[in-house]
């Protein structure tokens, strides 16, 4: 008899997201030795499937226990050295924090901050790269705090044109498996993400891939990596060992989470819905939610000119209607069994809420999650006396 | 209908260990917002129960996604600053690696290395502390590579006598919940461990507790912590928030693993077997295994004079009989459904194997795990033509 998870509220925040029964069941896998011949191919295959998801056939995947944030530490310490100049494109909370992380390890971040609700401007990026030489540029693909989608492909193209030596670091925490990514074709040097968003797994994994150029940069460092637990020197041989079917040890991998990851990646890369169709469904559902919001008389946090192409396909940030706030919407939605996220951007966190629409809620249409959330939101607004 | 995990080989390595059905089921908990009112008390209670397990009523628990190793990074970067002298008591792989971690962040480790299979000598520790002033001393309570048990209480007493200002850092990865620990009474300043050993959870959590003196030391630092993801500046407010029933965000906690931790800690702190009885059962079973080994004609890796009180109660390192090696024992045990661990100490890893005996395999006697492993080991030895 197949495993069925316990009844629970519908989790429609921009991560963690709803997790499929088979993935949760894999997370309850019996305890296995991290060195066992049964587990080795599971880890190895998961690494290979990650390459497919991000279209990075030449990239080196790295999967360790941690959270998305740990990917920033790994970039700051393996790819960069103290004193390195970094251009940080900031579209919300996560750009600010990435800059703080870089500075912690001695890199010199310069932030290029977009107006709240707007993506980074390609012209401004080009201008900044002309004015100063940067070792790396960081892009938050989707800023989970605002739902802004940056044009990672366009920005990478600008980098190649203006400053091709600059390494491109893409924070894909809220974009991998819900947004189109072509790591190799775009020339992304380091792509970092987490398990609990588009991948549809429980949180607890820090995932990333490094380009061949990133690995060469790492190998040519003048100083040793300023990190121990996240050191590529430690982890690259481990990843290579598991992928080649052998075993190596540095720190115990989170075995159950890797079973869960493997299960989810199987669905994403070779399930009944192709990866291309999965991404198309995210675009379709995003339009459905965003149109639905407008139909209810609400508007996105995103500035008007960004509301079509500058916003995420896996989440929507929505302004409260005039006179309403979190207390009027979020607890009432939760009472109806639907969990939304609060605002997060420091300058306006009380002015908007966030809806996540990624993974099974999007791909498995028969669940009806999107219709459920829109219907309840409409009813809650009506209850509050709001009409369009 | 209660959840039952899939049939699998009996995992008798020194971590990961067998995980109880209810803990695995908690690890398959439906996806929950890390900020949800349902999850907050679960995390808060888990933190409180950790204090009970290590008898550290005044200590501050910290639980984040990671592995035991990450606790070294947190000690090296939050408690210590570049240039700080640290005395590292080494009884195997883990002391060597901890020293390497400390040096990565600029501390100055001095290793006091015990002979293979012997615990650290209290006299030598006293001598070393008299010769030089150390900001901290690190102790591997149980060295998982050799099964040596250090006298953490005795060493702490020596520190208080000879150099009371020296901070005591205890690596309890392979000791928490399988060895007696009295964090406050012994004066341990930082205790770090992992989820997949005595706690009986899946791997993926870095757990630690800091004494009030450790927190004061952290607050009085001259330089900011040399880490971002593991910074106490980031995490202490989060831990305090969850424990007080409110919510704060830095990086997404591994929600399912914290449900699993909560479930296991409930059993450990208020199950039908008391914590004191749990520890006594580990002592009893350890004697049963070690006597059983001798009855089979084998001997411990530990030096003869350490074989009673200087060896772990949660694992046993066993020398292969003359003329035999890993290939003669480990695959044959696995064929019989029992998984043992290989050797790990660099100087002699091919000379011994490791048996883990922690958690449910010890406490739930009706499982018969210990009898099973001893019986199969006897048969495998006989198959190999070995008799006492």
XYZ file of C-alpha atoms in Angstrom:
776
model
C 0.000 0.000 0.000
C 1.536 3.305 -1.050
C 2.428 5.855 1.608
C 0.097 8.796 2.052
C 1.110 11.828 4.062
C -1.058 13.091 6.902
C -3.767 15.668 6.172
C -2.445 19.181 6.556
C -2.959 22.762 5.472
C -2.093 23.540 1.859
C 1.360 25.149 1.929
C 1.407 27.926 -0.677
C 4.438 29.945 0.420
C 7.561 30.479 -1.686
C 9.297 27.575 0.056
C 9.101 25.154 1.694
C 6.461 23.979 -0.775
C 4.114 20.994 -0.833
C 6.083 17.741 -1.066
C 4.794 14.737 -3.013
C 3.992 11.529 -1.114
C 6.739 9.515 -2.808
C 9.348 12.138 -1.889
C 8.231 12.203 1.756
C 8.275 8.428 1.786
C 11.868 8.482 0.533
C 12.654 10.870 3.384
C 11.519 8.063 5.722
C 13.922 5.596 4.119
C 15.394 3.122 6.593
C 18.748 4.187 7.960
C 21.565 3.322 5.584
C 25.330 3.567 5.804
C 26.483 6.587 3.804
C 29.158 4.243 2.455
C 26.845 1.354 1.543
C 26.766 -0.083 -1.990
C 22.993 0.556 -2.037
C 23.312 4.270 -1.293
C 26.290 5.134 -3.517
C 24.406 4.949 -6.856
C 21.475 6.907 -5.399
C 23.754 9.813 -4.524
C 25.631 9.476 -7.820
C 22.460 9.514 -9.926
C 21.077 12.503 -8.018
C 24.216 14.461 -8.898
C 23.848 13.551 -12.578
C 20.152 14.503 -12.652
C 20.952 17.929 -11.173
C 23.019 18.672 -14.283
C 19.948 17.961 -16.400
C 17.653 20.218 -14.350
C 19.932 23.237 -14.765
C 21.139 22.305 -18.265
C 24.758 22.304 -17.124
C 26.284 19.215 -18.741
C 29.851 20.311 -17.977
C 29.197 21.576 -14.436
C 30.264 19.907 -11.195
C 27.381 19.338 -8.751
C 27.943 19.668 -4.997
C 25.289 18.522 -2.510
C 25.811 18.854 1.240
C 23.739 19.221 4.402
C 22.825 22.856 4.921
C 20.481 25.464 3.536
C 20.495 27.721 0.494
C 22.409 30.305 2.516
C 25.388 27.974 2.819
C 25.803 28.307 -0.962
C 26.682 31.962 -0.412
C 29.365 30.926 2.076
C 30.744 28.405 -0.404
C 30.870 30.999 -3.192
C 32.468 33.576 -0.899
C 35.177 31.210 0.301
C 35.925 28.822 -2.568
C 35.517 31.010 -5.611
C 36.653 34.278 -4.057
C 39.560 35.396 -1.922
C 39.895 38.232 0.573
C 40.040 41.558 -1.239
C 38.221 40.385 -4.371
C 35.767 42.943 -5.774
C 32.244 41.639 -6.321
C 29.290 43.372 -7.968
C 26.126 42.339 -6.111
C 22.847 42.908 -7.943
C 20.285 43.534 -5.228
C 16.547 43.217 -5.688
C 15.611 42.648 -2.052
C 16.502 40.847 1.178
C 18.663 38.205 -0.472
C 21.020 40.552 -2.305
C 21.604 42.503 0.919
C 22.363 39.304 2.818
C 24.615 37.879 0.103
C 26.636 41.103 0.250
C 26.927 40.718 4.020
C 28.083 37.123 3.578
C 30.732 38.139 1.020
C 32.047 40.856 3.338
C 32.229 38.381 6.240
C 34.904 36.481 4.332
C 36.806 39.547 3.171
C 35.462 40.059 -0.339
C 34.549 43.628 -1.315
C 30.903 43.761 -2.381
C 29.511 46.719 -4.304
C 25.732 46.651 -4.371
C 23.745 47.767 -7.370
C 20.287 48.059 -5.867
C 17.168 48.086 -8.011
C 14.031 49.977 -6.896
C 11.710 47.775 -4.800
C 9.702 45.550 -7.125
C 11.917 46.081 -10.167
C 14.583 43.793 -11.624
C 18.164 44.893 -12.189
C 18.686 47.077 -15.248
C 20.954 45.629 -17.924
C 22.205 49.105 -18.801
C 23.169 49.811 -15.215
C 24.936 46.455 -14.992
C 26.913 47.240 -18.168
C 27.760 50.686 -16.812
C 28.943 49.299 -13.455
C 31.108 46.691 -15.168
C 32.702 49.381 -17.335
C 33.537 51.557 -14.348
C 35.372 48.967 -12.307
C 36.879 45.508 -12.655
C 34.982 42.862 -10.708
C 36.165 39.335 -10.001
C 32.547 38.208 -9.850
C 28.979 39.366 -10.197
C 26.116 37.882 -8.177
C 22.529 37.695 -9.404
C 19.517 36.688 -7.323
C 17.553 34.946 -10.056
C 14.261 35.221 -8.183
C 14.291 37.355 -5.082
C 12.047 35.382 -2.723
C 11.434 38.538 -0.705
C 9.735 40.385 -3.572
C 9.052 37.884 -6.359
C 11.218 39.846 -8.779
C 12.716 37.758 -11.610
C 16.045 38.951 -12.912
C 17.002 38.424 -16.535
C 19.849 36.055 -15.731
C 20.434 35.253 -19.386
C 20.544 38.937 -20.365
C 22.792 39.902 -17.475
C 25.184 37.048 -18.278
C 25.308 38.236 -21.904
C 26.170 41.749 -20.765
C 28.931 40.333 -18.553
C 30.386 38.360 -21.480
C 30.341 41.504 -23.621
C 31.707 44.039 -21.143
C 33.826 42.028 -18.718
C 34.156 38.407 -19.827
C 36.642 37.518 -17.060
C 34.054 38.295 -14.404
C 32.634 35.134 -12.832
C 28.844 34.873 -12.886
C 27.289 33.609 -9.656
C 23.575 32.866 -9.828
C 21.505 32.472 -6.663
C 18.872 30.057 -7.950
C 17.309 29.238 -4.570
C 13.852 30.316 -5.725
C 14.308 29.554 -9.419
C 15.781 26.109 -10.032
C 13.094 23.780 -11.441
C 10.522 26.564 -11.659
C 12.350 28.926 -14.060
C 14.203 28.263 -17.310
C 17.931 27.933 -16.667
C 20.660 27.021 -19.149
C 23.735 27.050 -16.996
C 26.270 26.178 -19.676
C 24.746 28.197 -22.537
C 24.378 31.293 -20.375
C 27.878 30.921 -18.946
C 26.904 30.691 -15.277
C 29.977 29.868 -13.200
C 28.322 28.995 -9.928
C 24.674 28.195 -9.361
C 23.468 27.690 -5.808
C 20.067 26.565 -4.564
C 18.137 24.659 -1.911
C 15.953 21.580 -1.685
C 12.652 23.015 -0.425
C 11.601 25.130 -3.416
C 11.221 24.102 -7.058
C 12.857 20.736 -6.365
C 9.946 19.862 -4.064
C 11.972 18.253 -1.270
C 12.095 18.934 2.461
C 14.589 21.651 3.456
C 18.086 20.653 4.607
C 20.207 20.478 1.474
C 22.593 23.043 0.073
C 22.917 22.293 -3.646
C 25.183 23.912 -6.178
C 27.017 23.421 -9.440
C 30.343 24.918 -10.443
C 31.432 25.532 -14.029
C 34.742 24.268 -15.340
C 36.005 27.856 -15.176
C 34.894 28.087 -11.542
C 36.813 24.917 -10.715
C 39.917 26.275 -12.498
C 39.553 29.527 -10.556
C 39.323 27.512 -7.354
C 42.384 25.473 -8.249
C 44.391 28.617 -9.010
C 43.621 30.310 -5.654
C 46.535 31.936 -3.883
C 45.083 31.306 -0.412
C 43.355 28.207 0.955
C 39.521 28.337 1.144
C 38.369 30.351 4.167
C 35.933 27.631 5.195
C 36.248 24.051 6.445
C 32.810 22.418 6.367
C 32.037 23.949 2.956
C 35.500 23.586 1.427
C 35.512 22.400 -2.172
C 38.914 20.908 -1.459
C 37.101 18.515 0.858
C 33.909 18.025 -1.127
C 34.964 17.799 -4.770
C 36.691 14.419 -4.298
C 33.629 13.152 -2.408
C 31.223 14.198 -5.163
C 33.469 12.678 -7.823
C 33.724 9.440 -5.859
C 29.961 9.017 -5.435
C 29.334 9.851 -9.071
C 31.865 7.275 -10.206
C 30.301 4.627 -7.993
C 32.846 4.576 -5.218
C 32.879 5.896 -1.678
C 34.741 8.650 0.083
C 34.208 10.314 3.447
C 34.466 13.831 4.736
C 31.295 14.507 6.731
C 28.214 12.277 6.857
C 25.789 13.167 4.049
C 22.102 13.531 4.973
C 21.186 10.119 3.589
C 17.371 10.341 3.815
C 17.292 13.800 2.233
C 19.378 12.473 -0.630
C 16.899 9.620 -1.135
C 14.158 12.275 -1.203
C 16.140 14.384 -3.667
C 16.727 11.371 -5.900
C 13.009 10.579 -5.905
C 12.026 14.122 -6.791
C 14.702 14.473 -9.477
C 13.491 11.257 -11.108
C 10.046 12.815 -11.483
C 11.460 16.108 -12.737
C 13.884 14.643 -15.258
C 12.050 11.535 -16.450
C 8.491 11.651 -15.117
C 5.336 11.843 -17.195
C 5.705 15.635 -17.483
C 8.903 16.681 -19.265
C 11.155 19.351 -17.786
C 10.180 21.721 -20.614
C 6.478 21.132 -19.925
C 7.068 21.552 -16.187
C 8.581 24.986 -16.776
C 5.753 25.890 -19.168
C 3.202 24.920 -16.522
C 4.950 27.229 -14.061
C 4.626 30.056 -16.588
C 0.964 29.224 -17.207
C 0.053 28.947 -13.545
C 1.966 32.116 -12.745
C -0.172 33.956 -15.295
C -3.282 32.315 -13.841
C -2.411 33.509 -10.326
C -1.361 36.984 -11.418
C -4.474 37.418 -13.570
C -6.530 35.998 -10.708
C -5.119 38.584 -8.321
C -6.015 41.390 -10.697
C -9.503 39.942 -11.154
C -9.882 40.128 -7.368
C -8.888 43.806 -7.456
C -5.387 43.334 -6.054
C -2.041 44.249 -7.535
C 1.445 42.822 -7.511
C 4.238 44.341 -5.430
C 6.253 44.453 -8.646
C 6.332 47.840 -10.362
C 3.895 48.040 -13.332
C 6.536 47.800 -16.046
C 7.967 44.609 -14.469
C 4.667 42.793 -14.011
C 4.924 40.746 -17.192
C 8.518 39.633 -17.668
C 10.243 40.834 -14.501
C 8.372 38.623 -12.052
C 8.869 35.043 -10.917
C 6.900 32.143 -12.364
C 7.047 30.275 -9.048
C 5.676 32.920 -6.695
C 3.688 36.138 -6.585
C 4.072 39.055 -4.187
C 0.720 40.793 -3.708
C -0.082 44.172 -2.134
C -2.778 44.194 0.536
C -5.803 46.192 -0.498
C -6.033 49.708 1.022
C -6.706 49.572 4.762
C -5.878 45.885 5.101
C -2.812 44.123 6.447
C -1.396 40.700 7.283
C -3.861 40.146 10.147
C -6.816 40.529 7.777
C -5.619 37.975 5.255
C -3.064 35.443 6.500
C -4.802 33.975 9.599
C -8.132 33.862 7.766
C -6.565 31.992 4.861
C -4.915 29.591 7.346
C -8.291 28.968 9.003
C -9.494 27.933 5.563
C -6.545 25.601 5.248
C -4.295 27.631 2.951
C -0.934 28.971 4.176
C 0.455 32.145 2.562
C 3.725 33.894 3.387
C 4.118 37.334 4.942
C 6.159 40.135 3.362
C 9.923 40.146 3.844
C 11.476 43.216 2.215
C 12.650 45.525 4.995
C 11.202 48.690 3.425
C 7.660 47.382 2.919
C 7.189 44.016 4.590
C 3.814 44.996 6.056
C 2.426 46.092 2.697
C 2.264 42.742 0.896
C 1.995 38.989 1.185
C 3.522 36.174 -0.833
C 2.014 33.200 -2.628
C 4.200 30.315 -3.702
C 3.255 28.269 -6.751
C 5.921 25.709 -7.476
C 6.286 21.962 -7.855
C 3.387 19.558 -7.367
C 0.869 22.358 -6.762
C 1.612 23.537 -10.290
C 2.438 20.357 -12.163
C -0.274 18.091 -10.743
C -3.266 20.052 -11.950
C -5.761 17.534 -10.586
C -4.857 18.701 -7.067
C -6.634 21.977 -7.846
C -4.327 23.876 -5.453
C -4.302 27.053 -7.537
C -8.085 27.189 -7.871
C -8.393 26.511 -4.122
C -6.137 29.379 -3.151
C -7.771 31.875 -5.516
C -11.251 30.911 -4.383
C -10.428 31.223 -0.681
C -8.596 34.485 -1.225
C -11.666 35.874 -2.967
C -13.870 34.792 -0.072
C -11.548 36.250 2.552
C -11.468 39.562 0.711
C -15.268 39.564 0.556
C -15.442 38.702 4.271
C -13.282 41.755 4.893
C -15.743 43.899 2.949
C -13.374 44.381 0.007
C -14.708 44.305 -3.488
C -13.088 45.311 -6.689
C -2.348 2.268 11.111
C 1.130 2.990 12.441
C 3.950 3.536 9.982
C 6.448 0.730 9.519
C 9.703 1.264 7.717
C 10.713 -0.957 4.824
C 12.709 -4.142 5.492
C 16.433 -3.460 5.354
C 19.791 -4.684 6.577
C 20.509 -4.151 10.262
C 22.721 -1.056 10.463
C 25.312 -1.647 13.196
C 27.896 1.010 12.378
C 28.884 3.868 14.677
C 26.431 6.185 12.942
C 24.103 6.532 11.165
C 22.323 4.041 13.418
C 18.972 2.280 13.194
C 16.136 4.800 13.393
C 12.832 3.999 15.126
C 9.642 3.891 13.032
C 8.075 6.878 14.790
C 11.169 9.000 14.136
C 11.242 8.071 10.443
C 7.545 8.811 10.240
C 8.175 12.264 11.693
C 10.831 12.723 9.021
C 8.005 12.247 6.493
C 5.929 14.989 8.104
C 3.906 17.003 5.590
C 5.633 20.161 4.474
C 5.146 22.976 6.979
C 6.085 26.628 6.968
C 9.143 27.123 9.190
C 7.254 30.110 10.568
C 3.943 28.321 11.198
C 2.314 28.353 14.640
C 2.249 24.533 14.516
C 6.001 24.192 13.967
C 7.264 26.848 16.396
C 6.545 24.873 19.619
C 8.027 21.706 18.096
C 11.349 23.449 17.490
C 11.164 25.200 20.873
C 10.508 21.982 22.797
C 13.297 20.170 20.954
C 15.747 22.836 22.102
C 14.576 22.465 25.708
C 14.836 18.663 25.621
C 18.427 18.880 24.351
C 19.342 20.640 27.612
C 17.983 17.640 29.508
C 19.897 15.061 27.437
C 23.253 16.733 28.124
C 22.365 17.925 31.642
C 23.092 21.522 30.713
C 20.234 23.508 32.264
C 21.987 26.854 31.755
C 23.318 26.154 28.256
C 22.054 27.664 25.001
C 21.116 25.057 22.369
C 21.752 25.730 18.669
C 20.292 23.452 15.980
C 20.931 24.080 12.292
C 21.096 22.140 9.039
C 24.523 20.600 8.660
C 26.577 17.745 10.013
C 28.632 17.202 13.161
C 31.626 18.688 11.374
C 29.899 22.058 11.133
C 30.092 22.230 14.949
C 33.876 22.449 14.612
C 33.470 25.377 12.237
C 31.112 27.084 14.670
C 33.530 26.597 17.582
C 36.474 27.789 15.512
C 34.713 30.947 14.355
C 32.340 31.993 17.147
C 34.249 31.046 20.260
C 37.754 31.627 18.925
C 39.506 34.380 17.015
C 42.486 34.299 14.686
C 45.674 33.734 16.652
C 44.012 32.018 19.617
C 45.994 29.085 20.986
C 44.046 25.830 21.277
C 45.098 22.528 22.820
C 43.631 19.698 20.745
C 43.494 16.287 22.396
C 43.801 13.790 19.578
C 42.787 10.149 19.790
C 42.242 9.518 16.088
C 40.834 10.890 12.850
C 38.545 13.401 14.498
C 41.176 15.211 16.568
C 43.374 15.575 13.487
C 40.479 17.002 11.497
C 39.328 19.340 14.260
C 42.879 20.744 14.378
C 42.761 21.281 10.614
C 39.407 23.053 10.965
C 40.750 25.344 13.705
C 43.783 26.251 11.606
C 41.551 27.021 8.602
C 40.071 29.902 10.564
C 43.359 31.166 11.979
C 43.428 29.581 15.435
C 46.700 27.966 16.507
C 46.101 24.317 17.371
C 48.648 22.313 19.352
C 47.896 18.609 19.183
C 48.443 16.300 22.110
C 48.205 12.925 20.432
C 47.545 9.744 22.391
C 48.880 6.387 21.173
C 46.436 4.606 18.847
C 43.752 2.934 20.948
C 44.500 4.868 24.146
C 42.652 7.829 25.632
C 44.349 11.118 26.447
C 46.415 11.090 29.634
C 45.242 13.442 32.370
C 48.829 13.994 33.480
C 49.902 14.983 29.989
C 46.959 17.338 29.710
C 47.896 18.989 33.022
C 51.509 19.245 31.889
C 50.555 20.821 28.548
C 48.289 23.348 30.249
C 51.086 24.323 32.634
C 53.544 24.856 29.803
C 51.456 27.261 27.752
C 48.314 29.347 28.041
C 45.481 28.066 25.857
C 42.280 29.933 25.047
C 40.526 26.595 24.651
C 40.996 22.857 24.837
C 39.132 20.409 22.595
C 38.234 16.873 23.593
C 36.825 14.196 21.301
C 34.596 12.463 23.833
C 34.380 9.271 21.788
C 36.655 9.049 18.789
C 34.450 7.322 16.215
C 37.550 6.242 14.321
C 38.884 4.089 17.174
C 36.143 3.742 19.790
C 38.325 5.388 22.422
C 36.390 7.106 25.231
C 38.088 10.103 26.767
C 37.536 10.960 30.412
C 35.774 14.229 29.677
C 34.888 14.772 33.325
C 38.467 14.161 34.490
C 39.986 16.324 31.759
C 37.570 19.152 32.560
C 38.539 18.878 36.235
C 42.224 19.144 35.319
C 41.459 22.220 33.209
C 39.608 23.873 36.121
C 42.579 23.149 38.404
C 45.448 24.127 36.129
C 43.996 26.691 33.730
C 40.449 27.629 34.706
C 40.175 30.372 32.058
C 40.619 27.828 29.279
C 37.357 27.104 27.473
C 36.408 23.423 27.305
C 35.067 22.282 23.938
C 33.650 18.771 23.853
C 33.067 16.957 20.566
C 30.146 14.752 21.577
C 29.253 13.539 18.092
C 29.620 9.889 19.090
C 28.744 10.285 22.770
C 25.588 12.343 23.291
C 22.747 10.067 24.430
C 25.003 7.023 24.633
C 27.513 8.273 27.243
C 27.012 10.035 30.568
C 27.395 13.800 30.130
C 26.863 16.525 32.712
C 27.570 19.659 30.751
C 27.024 22.169 33.528
C 28.567 20.164 36.385
C 31.671 19.327 34.338
C 32.019 22.897 33.122
C 31.810 22.169 29.386
C 31.680 25.444 27.461
C 30.709 24.141 24.059
C 29.299 20.737 23.245
C 28.775 19.814 19.606
C 27.135 16.749 18.124
C 25.061 15.333 15.273
C 21.658 13.760 14.772
C 22.526 10.327 13.385
C 24.260 8.735 16.397
C 22.957 8.395 19.972
C 19.994 10.631 19.214
C 18.736 8.067 16.720
C 17.692 10.480 13.972
C 18.595 10.649 10.298
C 21.771 12.648 9.567
C 21.490 16.317 8.580
C 21.518 18.297 11.816
C 24.397 20.097 13.468
C 23.500 20.371 17.164
C 25.361 22.175 19.889
C 25.019 23.905 23.231
C 27.039 26.849 24.477
C 27.636 27.633 28.167
C 26.904 31.060 29.592
C 30.686 31.632 29.669
C 30.911 30.682 25.992
C 28.198 33.197 25.142
C 29.991 35.906 27.158
C 33.228 35.039 25.350
C 31.393 35.345 22.039
C 29.888 38.678 23.019
C 33.295 40.031 24.040
C 35.009 39.127 20.738
C 37.236 41.772 19.203
C 36.552 40.623 15.646
C 33.273 39.552 14.027
C 32.725 35.794 13.630
C 34.664 34.436 10.639
C 31.597 32.591 9.352
C 28.228 33.620 7.943
C 25.991 30.536 7.744
C 27.148 29.333 11.188
C 27.340 32.729 12.892
C 25.963 32.783 16.423
C 25.152 36.442 15.838
C 22.611 35.213 13.303
C 21.439 32.067 15.067
C 21.195 32.970 18.755
C 18.220 35.313 18.229
C 16.536 32.626 16.109
C 16.966 29.943 18.775
C 15.717 32.302 21.479
C 12.701 33.250 19.374
C 11.627 29.659 18.715
C 12.135 28.699 22.335
C 10.008 31.610 23.505
C 7.242 30.657 21.077
C 7.819 33.303 18.444
C 9.304 33.263 14.977
C 12.460 34.684 13.455
C 14.186 34.003 10.158
C 17.768 33.675 9.057
C 17.958 30.516 6.925
C 15.217 27.918 6.505
C 15.495 25.247 9.212
C 15.254 21.595 8.099
C 11.642 21.262 9.267
C 11.195 17.494 8.824
C 14.477 16.700 10.573
C 13.384 18.857 13.485
C 10.110 16.922 13.706
C 12.215 13.736 13.742
C 14.506 15.176 16.415
C 11.526 16.201 18.537
C 10.068 12.686 18.296
C 13.322 11.029 19.292
C 14.002 13.464 22.138
C 10.522 12.791 23.539
C 11.406 9.105 23.787
C 14.829 9.811 25.271
C 13.678 12.338 27.877
C 10.223 11.068 28.798
C 9.774 7.618 27.249
C 9.270 4.382 29.162
C 13.043 4.012 29.627
C 14.564 6.870 31.666
C 17.673 8.663 30.440
C 19.665 7.122 33.313
C 18.459 3.624 32.386
C 19.174 4.329 28.709
C 22.790 5.144 29.539
C 23.042 2.076 31.813
C 21.762 -0.123 28.972
C 24.484 1.289 26.726
C 27.071 0.332 29.364
C 25.564 -3.141 29.734
C 25.339 -3.792 26.007
C 28.839 -2.478 25.472
C 30.102 -5.044 27.964
C 28.016 -7.720 26.263
C 29.551 -6.897 22.862
C 33.086 -6.559 24.171
C 32.829 -9.808 26.150
C 31.229 -11.428 23.120
C 34.170 -10.382 20.941
C 36.619 -11.916 23.374
C 34.536 -15.099 23.547
C 34.864 -15.303 19.762
C 38.640 -15.009 20.098
C 38.896 -11.418 18.873
C 40.313 -8.378 20.578
C 39.553 -4.694 20.711
C 41.666 -2.132 18.880
C 41.970 -0.331 22.215
C 45.212 -0.959 24.094
C 44.787 -3.541 26.899
C 44.873 -1.028 29.767
C 42.085 1.042 28.107
C 39.735 -1.839 27.385
C 37.576 -1.363 30.448
C 37.097 2.341 31.113
C 38.790 3.969 28.102
C 36.423 2.648 25.470
C 33.073 3.870 24.192
C 29.779 2.396 25.353
C 28.164 3.049 21.999
C 30.645 1.328 19.690
C 33.457 -1.207 19.611
C 36.530 -1.252 17.375
C 37.648 -4.853 16.784
C 40.894 -6.173 15.331
C 40.585 -8.673 12.498
C 41.950 -12.093 13.437
C 45.426 -12.879 12.063
C 45.379 -13.341 8.291
C 41.930 -11.832 7.845
C 40.837 -8.426 6.614
C 37.792 -6.369 5.710
C 36.966 -8.530 2.674
C 36.674 -11.627 4.881
C 34.225 -10.121 7.351
C 32.289 -7.083 6.137
C 30.716 -8.348 2.879
C 29.893 -11.688 4.504
C 28.176 -9.938 7.395
C 26.264 -7.759 4.908
C 25.139 -10.879 3.030
C 23.711 -12.043 6.328
C 21.925 -8.724 6.709
C 24.197 -7.010 9.234
C 26.185 -3.907 8.278
C 29.446 -3.196 10.117
C 31.813 -0.259 9.576
C 35.358 -0.429 8.206
C 38.388 0.961 10.045
C 39.114 4.687 9.792
C 42.324 5.556 11.641
C 44.966 6.416 9.053
C 47.711 4.337 10.684
C 45.762 1.082 10.900
C 42.462 1.319 9.050
C 42.892 -2.109 7.433
C 43.527 -3.836 10.756
C 40.100 -3.464 12.381
C 36.371 -3.007 11.895
C 33.783 -1.093 13.862
C 30.497 -2.112 15.426
C 27.993 0.528 16.485
C 25.641 -0.186 19.378
C 23.561 2.872 20.140
C 19.929 3.890 20.377
C 17.071 1.510 19.605
C 19.390 -1.440 18.969
C 20.486 -1.115 22.603
C 17.414 0.197 24.368
C 14.771 -1.962 22.663
C 16.083 -5.340 23.802
C 13.233 -7.236 22.157
C 14.758 -6.395 18.766
C 17.592 -8.787 19.598
C 20.003 -6.768 17.441
C 23.021 -7.435 19.654
C 22.447 -11.188 19.772
C 21.937 -11.173 16.003
C 25.215 -9.438 15.292
C 27.233 -11.624 17.661
C 25.714 -14.809 16.282
C 26.393 -13.869 12.654
C 29.899 -12.700 13.456
C 30.607 -16.072 15.078
C 29.321 -17.892 12.014
C 31.314 -15.730 9.606
C 34.483 -16.371 11.597
C 33.779 -20.095 11.530
C 33.113 -19.935 7.780
C 36.531 -18.337 7.426
C 38.077 -21.227 9.314
C 38.824 -19.176 12.399
C 38.319 -20.644 15.804
C 39.450 -19.374 19.128
